[in-house]
PDB file of C-alpha atoms in Angstrom:
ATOM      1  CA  UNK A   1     -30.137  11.322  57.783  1.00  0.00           C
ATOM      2  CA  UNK A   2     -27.178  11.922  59.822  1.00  0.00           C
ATOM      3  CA  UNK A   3     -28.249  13.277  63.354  1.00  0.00           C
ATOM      4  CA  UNK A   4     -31.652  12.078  62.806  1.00  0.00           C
ATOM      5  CA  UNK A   5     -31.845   9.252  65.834  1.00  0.00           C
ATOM      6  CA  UNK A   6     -35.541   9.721  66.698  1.00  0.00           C
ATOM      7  CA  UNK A   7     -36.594   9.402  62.970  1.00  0.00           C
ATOM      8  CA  UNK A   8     -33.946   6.689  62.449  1.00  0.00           C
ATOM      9  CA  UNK A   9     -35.242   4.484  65.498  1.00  0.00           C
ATOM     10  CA  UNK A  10     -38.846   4.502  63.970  1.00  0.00           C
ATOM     11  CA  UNK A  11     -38.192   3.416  60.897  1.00  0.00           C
ATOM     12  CA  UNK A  12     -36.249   0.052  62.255  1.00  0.00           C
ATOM     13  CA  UNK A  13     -39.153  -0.558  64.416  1.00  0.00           C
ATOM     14  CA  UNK A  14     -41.257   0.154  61.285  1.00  0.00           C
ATOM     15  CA  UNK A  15     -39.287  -2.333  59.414  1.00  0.00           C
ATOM     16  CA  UNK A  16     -39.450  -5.256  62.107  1.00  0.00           C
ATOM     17  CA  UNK A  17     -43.129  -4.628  62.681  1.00  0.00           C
ATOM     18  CA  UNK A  18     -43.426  -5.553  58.760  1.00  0.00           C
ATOM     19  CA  UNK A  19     -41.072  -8.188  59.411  1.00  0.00           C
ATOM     20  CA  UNK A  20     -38.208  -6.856  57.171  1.00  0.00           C
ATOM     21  CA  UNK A  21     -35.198  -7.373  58.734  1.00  0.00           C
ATOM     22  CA  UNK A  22     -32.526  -4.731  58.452  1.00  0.00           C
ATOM     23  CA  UNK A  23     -29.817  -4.863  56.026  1.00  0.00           C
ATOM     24  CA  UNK A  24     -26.656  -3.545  56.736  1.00  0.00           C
ATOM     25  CA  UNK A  25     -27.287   0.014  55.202  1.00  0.00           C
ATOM     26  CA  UNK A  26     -30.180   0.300  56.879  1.00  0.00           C
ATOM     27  CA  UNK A  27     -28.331  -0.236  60.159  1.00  0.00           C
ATOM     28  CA  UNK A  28     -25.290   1.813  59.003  1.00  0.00           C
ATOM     29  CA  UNK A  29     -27.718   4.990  58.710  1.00  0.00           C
ATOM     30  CA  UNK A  30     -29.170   4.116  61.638  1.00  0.00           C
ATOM     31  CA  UNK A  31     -25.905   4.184  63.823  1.00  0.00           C
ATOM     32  CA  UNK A  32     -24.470   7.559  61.679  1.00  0.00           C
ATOM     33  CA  UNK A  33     -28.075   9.279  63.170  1.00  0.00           C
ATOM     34  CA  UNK A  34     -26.761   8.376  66.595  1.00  0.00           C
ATOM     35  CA  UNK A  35     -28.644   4.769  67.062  1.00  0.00           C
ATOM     36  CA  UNK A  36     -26.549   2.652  69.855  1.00  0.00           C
ATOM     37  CA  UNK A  37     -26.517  -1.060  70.144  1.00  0.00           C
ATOM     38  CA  UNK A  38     -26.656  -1.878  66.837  1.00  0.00           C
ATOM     39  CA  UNK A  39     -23.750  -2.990  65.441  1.00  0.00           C
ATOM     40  CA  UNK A  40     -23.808  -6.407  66.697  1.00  0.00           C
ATOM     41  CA  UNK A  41     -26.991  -6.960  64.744  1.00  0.00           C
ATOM     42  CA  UNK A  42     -25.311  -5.703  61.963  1.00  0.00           C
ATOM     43  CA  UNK A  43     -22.403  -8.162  61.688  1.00  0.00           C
ATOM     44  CA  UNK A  44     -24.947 -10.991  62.696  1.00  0.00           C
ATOM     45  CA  UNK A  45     -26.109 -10.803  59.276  1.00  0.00           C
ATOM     46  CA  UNK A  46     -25.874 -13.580  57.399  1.00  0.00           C
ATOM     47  CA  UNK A  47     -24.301 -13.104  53.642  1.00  0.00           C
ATOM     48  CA  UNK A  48     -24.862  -8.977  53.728  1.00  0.00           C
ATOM     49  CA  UNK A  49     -22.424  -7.582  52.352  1.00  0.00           C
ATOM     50  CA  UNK A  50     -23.274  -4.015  53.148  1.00  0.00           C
ATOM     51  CA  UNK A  51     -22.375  -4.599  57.130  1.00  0.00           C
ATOM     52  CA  UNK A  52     -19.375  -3.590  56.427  1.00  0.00           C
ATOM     53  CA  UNK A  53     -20.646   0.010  55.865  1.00  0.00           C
ATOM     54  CA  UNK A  54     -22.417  -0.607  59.591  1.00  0.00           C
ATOM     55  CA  UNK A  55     -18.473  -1.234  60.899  1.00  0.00           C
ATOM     56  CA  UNK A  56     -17.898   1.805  59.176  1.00  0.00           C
ATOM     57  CA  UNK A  57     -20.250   3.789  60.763  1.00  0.00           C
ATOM     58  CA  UNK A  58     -19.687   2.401  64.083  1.00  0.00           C
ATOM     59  CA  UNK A  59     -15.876   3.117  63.652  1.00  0.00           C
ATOM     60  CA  UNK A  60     -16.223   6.949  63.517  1.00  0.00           C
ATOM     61  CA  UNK A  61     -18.875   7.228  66.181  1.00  0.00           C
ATOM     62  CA  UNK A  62     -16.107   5.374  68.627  1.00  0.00           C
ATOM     63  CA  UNK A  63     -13.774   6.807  70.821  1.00  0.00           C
ATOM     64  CA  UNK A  64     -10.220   5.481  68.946  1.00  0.00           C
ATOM     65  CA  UNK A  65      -9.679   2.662  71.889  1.00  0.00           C
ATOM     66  CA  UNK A  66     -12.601   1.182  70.916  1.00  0.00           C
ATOM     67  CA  UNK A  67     -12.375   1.319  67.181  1.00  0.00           C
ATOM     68  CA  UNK A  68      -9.244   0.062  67.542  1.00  0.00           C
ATOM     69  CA  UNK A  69     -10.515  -3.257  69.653  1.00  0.00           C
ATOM     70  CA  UNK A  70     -12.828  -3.424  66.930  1.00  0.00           C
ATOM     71  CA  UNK A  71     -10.740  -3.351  63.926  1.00  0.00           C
ATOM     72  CA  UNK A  72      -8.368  -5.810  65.282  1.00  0.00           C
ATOM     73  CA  UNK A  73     -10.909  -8.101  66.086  1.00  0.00           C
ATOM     74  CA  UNK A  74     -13.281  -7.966  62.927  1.00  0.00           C
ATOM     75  CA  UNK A  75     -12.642 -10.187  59.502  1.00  0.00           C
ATOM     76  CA  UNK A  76     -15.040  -7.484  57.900  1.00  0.00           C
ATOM     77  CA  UNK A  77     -12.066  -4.620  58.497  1.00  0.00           C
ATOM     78  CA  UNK A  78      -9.977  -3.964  55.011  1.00  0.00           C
ATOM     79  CA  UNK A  79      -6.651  -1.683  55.064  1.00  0.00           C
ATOM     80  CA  UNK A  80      -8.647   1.598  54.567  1.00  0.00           C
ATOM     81  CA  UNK A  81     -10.082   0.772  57.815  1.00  0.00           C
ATOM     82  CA  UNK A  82      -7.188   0.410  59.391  1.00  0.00           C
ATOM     83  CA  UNK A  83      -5.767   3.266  58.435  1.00  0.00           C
ATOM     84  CA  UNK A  84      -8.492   5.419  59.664  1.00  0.00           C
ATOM     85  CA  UNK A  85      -8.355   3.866  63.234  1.00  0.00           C
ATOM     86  CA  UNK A  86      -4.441   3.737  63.368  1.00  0.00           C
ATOM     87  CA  UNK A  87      -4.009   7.211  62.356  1.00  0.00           C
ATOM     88  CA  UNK A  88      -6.903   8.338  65.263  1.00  0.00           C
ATOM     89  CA  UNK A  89      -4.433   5.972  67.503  1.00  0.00           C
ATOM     90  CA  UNK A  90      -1.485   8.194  66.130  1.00  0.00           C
ATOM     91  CA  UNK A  91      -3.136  11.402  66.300  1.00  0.00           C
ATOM     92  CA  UNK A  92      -3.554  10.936  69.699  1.00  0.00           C
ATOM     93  CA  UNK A  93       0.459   9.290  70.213  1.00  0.00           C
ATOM     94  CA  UNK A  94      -0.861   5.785  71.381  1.00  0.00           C
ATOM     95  CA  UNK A  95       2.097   3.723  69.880  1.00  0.00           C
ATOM     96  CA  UNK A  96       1.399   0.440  71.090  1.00  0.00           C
ATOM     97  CA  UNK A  97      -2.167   1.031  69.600  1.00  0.00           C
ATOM     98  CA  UNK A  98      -1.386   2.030  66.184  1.00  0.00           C
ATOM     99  CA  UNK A  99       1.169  -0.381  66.003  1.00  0.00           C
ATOM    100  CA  UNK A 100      -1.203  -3.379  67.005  1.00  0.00           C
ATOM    101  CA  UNK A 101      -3.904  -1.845  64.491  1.00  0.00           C
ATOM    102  CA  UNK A 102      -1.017  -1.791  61.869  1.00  0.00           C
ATOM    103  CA  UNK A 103       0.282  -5.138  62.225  1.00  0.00           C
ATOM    104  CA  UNK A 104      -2.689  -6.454  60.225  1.00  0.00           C
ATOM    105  CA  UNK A 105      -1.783  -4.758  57.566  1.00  0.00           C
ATOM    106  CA  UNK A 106       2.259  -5.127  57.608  1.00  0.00           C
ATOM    107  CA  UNK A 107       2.723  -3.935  54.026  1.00  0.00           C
ATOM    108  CA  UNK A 108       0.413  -1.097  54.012  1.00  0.00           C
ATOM    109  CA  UNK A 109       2.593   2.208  53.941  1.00  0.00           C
ATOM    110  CA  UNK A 110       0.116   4.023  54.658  1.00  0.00           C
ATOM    111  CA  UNK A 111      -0.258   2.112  58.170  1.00  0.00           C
ATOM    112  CA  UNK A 112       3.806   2.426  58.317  1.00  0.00           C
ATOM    113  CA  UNK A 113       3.148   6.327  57.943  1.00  0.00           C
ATOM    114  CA  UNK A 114       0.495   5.941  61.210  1.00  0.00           C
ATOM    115  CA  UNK A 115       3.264   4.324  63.368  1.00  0.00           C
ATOM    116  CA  UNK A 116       5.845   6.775  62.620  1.00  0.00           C
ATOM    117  CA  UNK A 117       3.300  10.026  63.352  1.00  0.00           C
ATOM    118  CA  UNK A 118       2.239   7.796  66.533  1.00  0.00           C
ATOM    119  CA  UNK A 119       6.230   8.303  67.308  1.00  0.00           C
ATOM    120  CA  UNK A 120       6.437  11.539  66.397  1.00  0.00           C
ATOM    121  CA  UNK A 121       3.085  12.828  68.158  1.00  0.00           C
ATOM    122  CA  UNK A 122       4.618  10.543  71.607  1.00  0.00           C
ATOM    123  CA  UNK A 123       7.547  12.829  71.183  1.00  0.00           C
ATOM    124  CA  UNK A 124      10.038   9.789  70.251  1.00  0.00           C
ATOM    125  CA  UNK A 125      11.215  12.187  67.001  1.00  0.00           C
ATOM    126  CA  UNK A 126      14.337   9.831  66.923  1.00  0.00           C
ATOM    127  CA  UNK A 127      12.139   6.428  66.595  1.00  0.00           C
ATOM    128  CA  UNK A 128       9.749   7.876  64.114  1.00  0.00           C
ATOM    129  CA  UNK A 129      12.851   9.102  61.605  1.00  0.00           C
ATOM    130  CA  UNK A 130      14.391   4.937  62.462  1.00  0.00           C
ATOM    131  CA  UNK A 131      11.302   3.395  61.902  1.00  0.00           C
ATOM    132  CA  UNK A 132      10.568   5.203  58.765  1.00  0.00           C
ATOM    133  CA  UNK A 133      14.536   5.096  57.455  1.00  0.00           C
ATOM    134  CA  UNK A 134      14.018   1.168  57.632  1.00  0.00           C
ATOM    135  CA  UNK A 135      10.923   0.952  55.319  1.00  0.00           C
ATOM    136  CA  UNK A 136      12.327  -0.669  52.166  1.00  0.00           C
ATOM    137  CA  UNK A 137      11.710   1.278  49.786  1.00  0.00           C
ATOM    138  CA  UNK A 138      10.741   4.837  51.686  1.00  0.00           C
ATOM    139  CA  UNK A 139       7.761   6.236  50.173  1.00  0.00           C
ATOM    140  CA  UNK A 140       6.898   9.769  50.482  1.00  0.00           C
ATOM    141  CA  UNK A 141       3.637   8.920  52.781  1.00  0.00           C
ATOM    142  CA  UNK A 142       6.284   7.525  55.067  1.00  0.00           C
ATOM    143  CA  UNK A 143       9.046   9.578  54.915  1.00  0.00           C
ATOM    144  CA  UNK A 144       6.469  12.959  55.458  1.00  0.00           C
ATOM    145  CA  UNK A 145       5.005  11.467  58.490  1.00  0.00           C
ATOM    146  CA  UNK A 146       8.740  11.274  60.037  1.00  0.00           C
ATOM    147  CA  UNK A 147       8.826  14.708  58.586  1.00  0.00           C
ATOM    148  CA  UNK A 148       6.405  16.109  60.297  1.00  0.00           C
ATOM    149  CA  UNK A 149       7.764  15.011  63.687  1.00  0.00           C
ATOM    150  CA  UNK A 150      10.787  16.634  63.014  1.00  0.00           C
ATOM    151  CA  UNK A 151       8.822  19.907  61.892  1.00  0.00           C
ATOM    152  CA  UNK A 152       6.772  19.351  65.760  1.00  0.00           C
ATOM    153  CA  UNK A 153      10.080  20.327  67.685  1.00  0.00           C
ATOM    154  CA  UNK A 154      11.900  22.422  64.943  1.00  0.00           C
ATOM    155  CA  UNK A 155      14.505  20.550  64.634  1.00  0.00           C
ATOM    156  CA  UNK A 156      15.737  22.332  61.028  1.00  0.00           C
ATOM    157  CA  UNK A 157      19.475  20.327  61.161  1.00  0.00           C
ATOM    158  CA  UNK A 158      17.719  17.373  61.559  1.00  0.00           C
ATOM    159  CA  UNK A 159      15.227  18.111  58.837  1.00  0.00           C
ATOM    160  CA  UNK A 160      17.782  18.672  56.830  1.00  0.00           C
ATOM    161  CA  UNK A 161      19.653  16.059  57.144  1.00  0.00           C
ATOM    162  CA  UNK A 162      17.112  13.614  56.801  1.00  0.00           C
ATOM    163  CA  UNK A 163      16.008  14.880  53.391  1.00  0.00           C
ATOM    164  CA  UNK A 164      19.761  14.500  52.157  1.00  0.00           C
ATOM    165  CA  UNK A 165      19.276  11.216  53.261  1.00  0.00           C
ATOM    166  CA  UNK A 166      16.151  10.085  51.723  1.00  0.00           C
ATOM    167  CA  UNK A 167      16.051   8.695  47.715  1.00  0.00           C
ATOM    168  CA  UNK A 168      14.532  11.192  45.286  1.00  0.00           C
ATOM    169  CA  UNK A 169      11.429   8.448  45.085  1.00  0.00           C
ATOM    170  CA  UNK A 170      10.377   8.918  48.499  1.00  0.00           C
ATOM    171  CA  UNK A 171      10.491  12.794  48.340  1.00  0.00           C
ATOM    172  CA  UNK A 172       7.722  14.879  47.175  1.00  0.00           C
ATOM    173  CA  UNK A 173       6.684  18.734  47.749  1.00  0.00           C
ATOM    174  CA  UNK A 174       5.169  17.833  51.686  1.00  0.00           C
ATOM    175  CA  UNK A 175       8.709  16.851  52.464  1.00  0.00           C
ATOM    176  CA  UNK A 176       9.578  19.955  51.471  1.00  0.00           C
ATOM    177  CA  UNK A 177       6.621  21.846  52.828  1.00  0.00           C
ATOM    178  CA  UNK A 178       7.446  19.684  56.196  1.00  0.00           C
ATOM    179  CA  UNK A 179      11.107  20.826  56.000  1.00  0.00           C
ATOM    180  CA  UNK A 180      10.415  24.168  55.506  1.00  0.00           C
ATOM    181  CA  UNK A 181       8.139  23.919  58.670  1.00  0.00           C
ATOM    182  CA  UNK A 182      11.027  22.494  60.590  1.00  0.00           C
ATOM    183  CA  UNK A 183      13.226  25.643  59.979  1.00  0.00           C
ATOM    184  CA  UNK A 184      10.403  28.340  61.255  1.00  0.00           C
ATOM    185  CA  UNK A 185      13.072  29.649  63.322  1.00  0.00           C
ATOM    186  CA  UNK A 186      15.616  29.862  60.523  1.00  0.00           C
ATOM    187  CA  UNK A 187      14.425  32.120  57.348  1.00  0.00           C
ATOM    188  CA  UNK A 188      17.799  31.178  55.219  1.00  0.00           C
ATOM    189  CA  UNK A 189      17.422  27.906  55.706  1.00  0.00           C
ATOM    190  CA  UNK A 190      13.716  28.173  54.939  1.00  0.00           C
ATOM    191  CA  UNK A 191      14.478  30.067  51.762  1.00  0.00           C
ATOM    192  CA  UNK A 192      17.221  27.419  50.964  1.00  0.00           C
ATOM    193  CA  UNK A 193      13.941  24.976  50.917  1.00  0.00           C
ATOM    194  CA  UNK A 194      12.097  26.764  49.108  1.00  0.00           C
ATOM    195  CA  UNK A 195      13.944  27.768  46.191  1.00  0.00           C
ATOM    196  CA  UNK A 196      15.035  23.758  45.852  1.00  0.00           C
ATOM    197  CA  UNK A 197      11.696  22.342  46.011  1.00  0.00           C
ATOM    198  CA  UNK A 198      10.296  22.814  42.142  1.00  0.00           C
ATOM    199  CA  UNK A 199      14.216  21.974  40.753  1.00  0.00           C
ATOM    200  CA  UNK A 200      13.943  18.553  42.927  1.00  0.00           C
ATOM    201  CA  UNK A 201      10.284  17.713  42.550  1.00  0.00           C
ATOM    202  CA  UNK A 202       9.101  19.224  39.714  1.00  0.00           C
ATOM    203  CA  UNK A 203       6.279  20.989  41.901  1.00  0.00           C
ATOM    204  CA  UNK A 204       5.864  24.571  42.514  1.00  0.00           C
ATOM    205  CA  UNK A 205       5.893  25.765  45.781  1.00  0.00           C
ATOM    206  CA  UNK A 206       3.071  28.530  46.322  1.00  0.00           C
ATOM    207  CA  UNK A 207       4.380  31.708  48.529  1.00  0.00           C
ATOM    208  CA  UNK A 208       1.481  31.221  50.972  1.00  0.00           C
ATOM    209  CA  UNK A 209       2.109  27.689  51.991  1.00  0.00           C
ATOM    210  CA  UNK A 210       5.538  29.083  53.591  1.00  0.00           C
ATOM    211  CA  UNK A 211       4.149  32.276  55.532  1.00  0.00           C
TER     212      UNK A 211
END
C-alpha cells in the first residue's frame, strides 16, 4: 500500500528472514510506500522481469534530475518512460535535459512534443514553433506542444499564423483550443477560432472550454 513504509519495510525483512528474496514487485511496492535504497537491489535481479515496475516506481518518487540520470543510463527504460521523465524535464524548461532524455528515443513524437514544451516553458517560443515545424511529418502531439508556447505569451498573430501553416494531419481540436488560448486578449479573433474548429476537424468545440 502506497504510503505504507513501516508496514512495507517489515514485510521485506519478513521475506529475507524466510529466505525469499524479493522480486521486483515486491520491491516496486516497497519503494511507492516510501522505502529508500532499494532500487539497486531491484535491477540486481537476475532474469525478473518485473524490475522494471521497481524503475518505475523509483522514477516518480525522484526529483526530475535524477530520473532523468536514471533513464538515460538504464537498458530497462522503454519510450513511455522517457516520456514521463522528459516531459517532468520540460515542465520544468530544462532543455538540455529533455533533449538528452529524448535522444534515446529520436523517433518518438511524443518525446519531440517534450522538447518543444521544454522550449516553450524556457521562454524560447521561436525555437519551440522551429523545432516542431521541422518534424517530418508534424503530428498534432507536436504541433500542440509548440501551440501551447505560443498560447504562454499570447501571441494570437503568431498563433495564427502557425495554424495556416501546419497540414490538416497535424491539426486537431487542442490546436484549436491552444489557438483560441493564444488570442485571450482578442475576442474576434477568438470567435474566428471557434466557429472554424468543428468545419476543420470535425470536432465540436464545447462553449466552456473557451470561457
Amino acid at each position: 500500500k502506497a504510503g505504507d513504509r513501516e508496514r512495507a519495510e517489515k514485510l521485506l525483512h519478513e521475506m529475507r528472514e524466510k529466505g525469499v528474496e524479493p522480486d521486483g514487485l515486491a520491491y516496486a511496492g516497497a519503494i511507492r510506500a516510501g522505502v529508500d535504497g532499494l532500487l539497486d537491489a531491484a535491477l540486481d535481479l537476475k532474469e525478473d522481469p518485473t524490475k522494471v515496475l521497481a524503475l518505475r516506481a523509483a522514477l516518480r518518487r525522484m526529483n526530475y534530475e535524477e530520473a532523468a540520470e536514471v533513464v538515460r543510463n538504464s537498458p530497462l527504460a522503454e519510450e513511455a518512460d522517457g516520456v514521463y521523465v522528459a516531459r517532468r524535464c520540460a515542465s520544468a524548461g530544462d532543455v538540455a535535459r529533455t533533449d538528452a532524455v529524448a535522444s534515446s528515443w529520436p523517433s518518438s513524437q511524443r518525446c519531440l512534443a517534450a522538447r518543444v514544451e521544454a522550449r516553450g516553458n524556457s521562454g524560447d517560443v521561436r525555437g519551440a514553433v522551429e523545432l516542431a515545424e521541422a518534424g517530418e511529418p508534424i503530428y498534432p502531439v507536436v504541433a500542440n506542444a509548440a501551440m501551447r508556447a505560443l498560447s504562454l505569451i499570447g501571441d494570437g498573430a503568431g498563433s495564427m499564423a502557425f495554424l495556416r501553416r501546419l497540414p490538416e494531419t497535424a491539426i486537431d481540436r487542442g490546436t484549436y483550443l491552444l489557438a483560441m488560448r493564444a488570442h485571450k486578449c482578442d475576442a474576434d479573433g477568438c470567435l474566428a477560432l471557434f466557429r472554424a474548429c468543428e468545419p476543420a476537424t470535425g470536432e465540436p468545440v464545447d462553449e466552456k472550454l473557451v470561457a
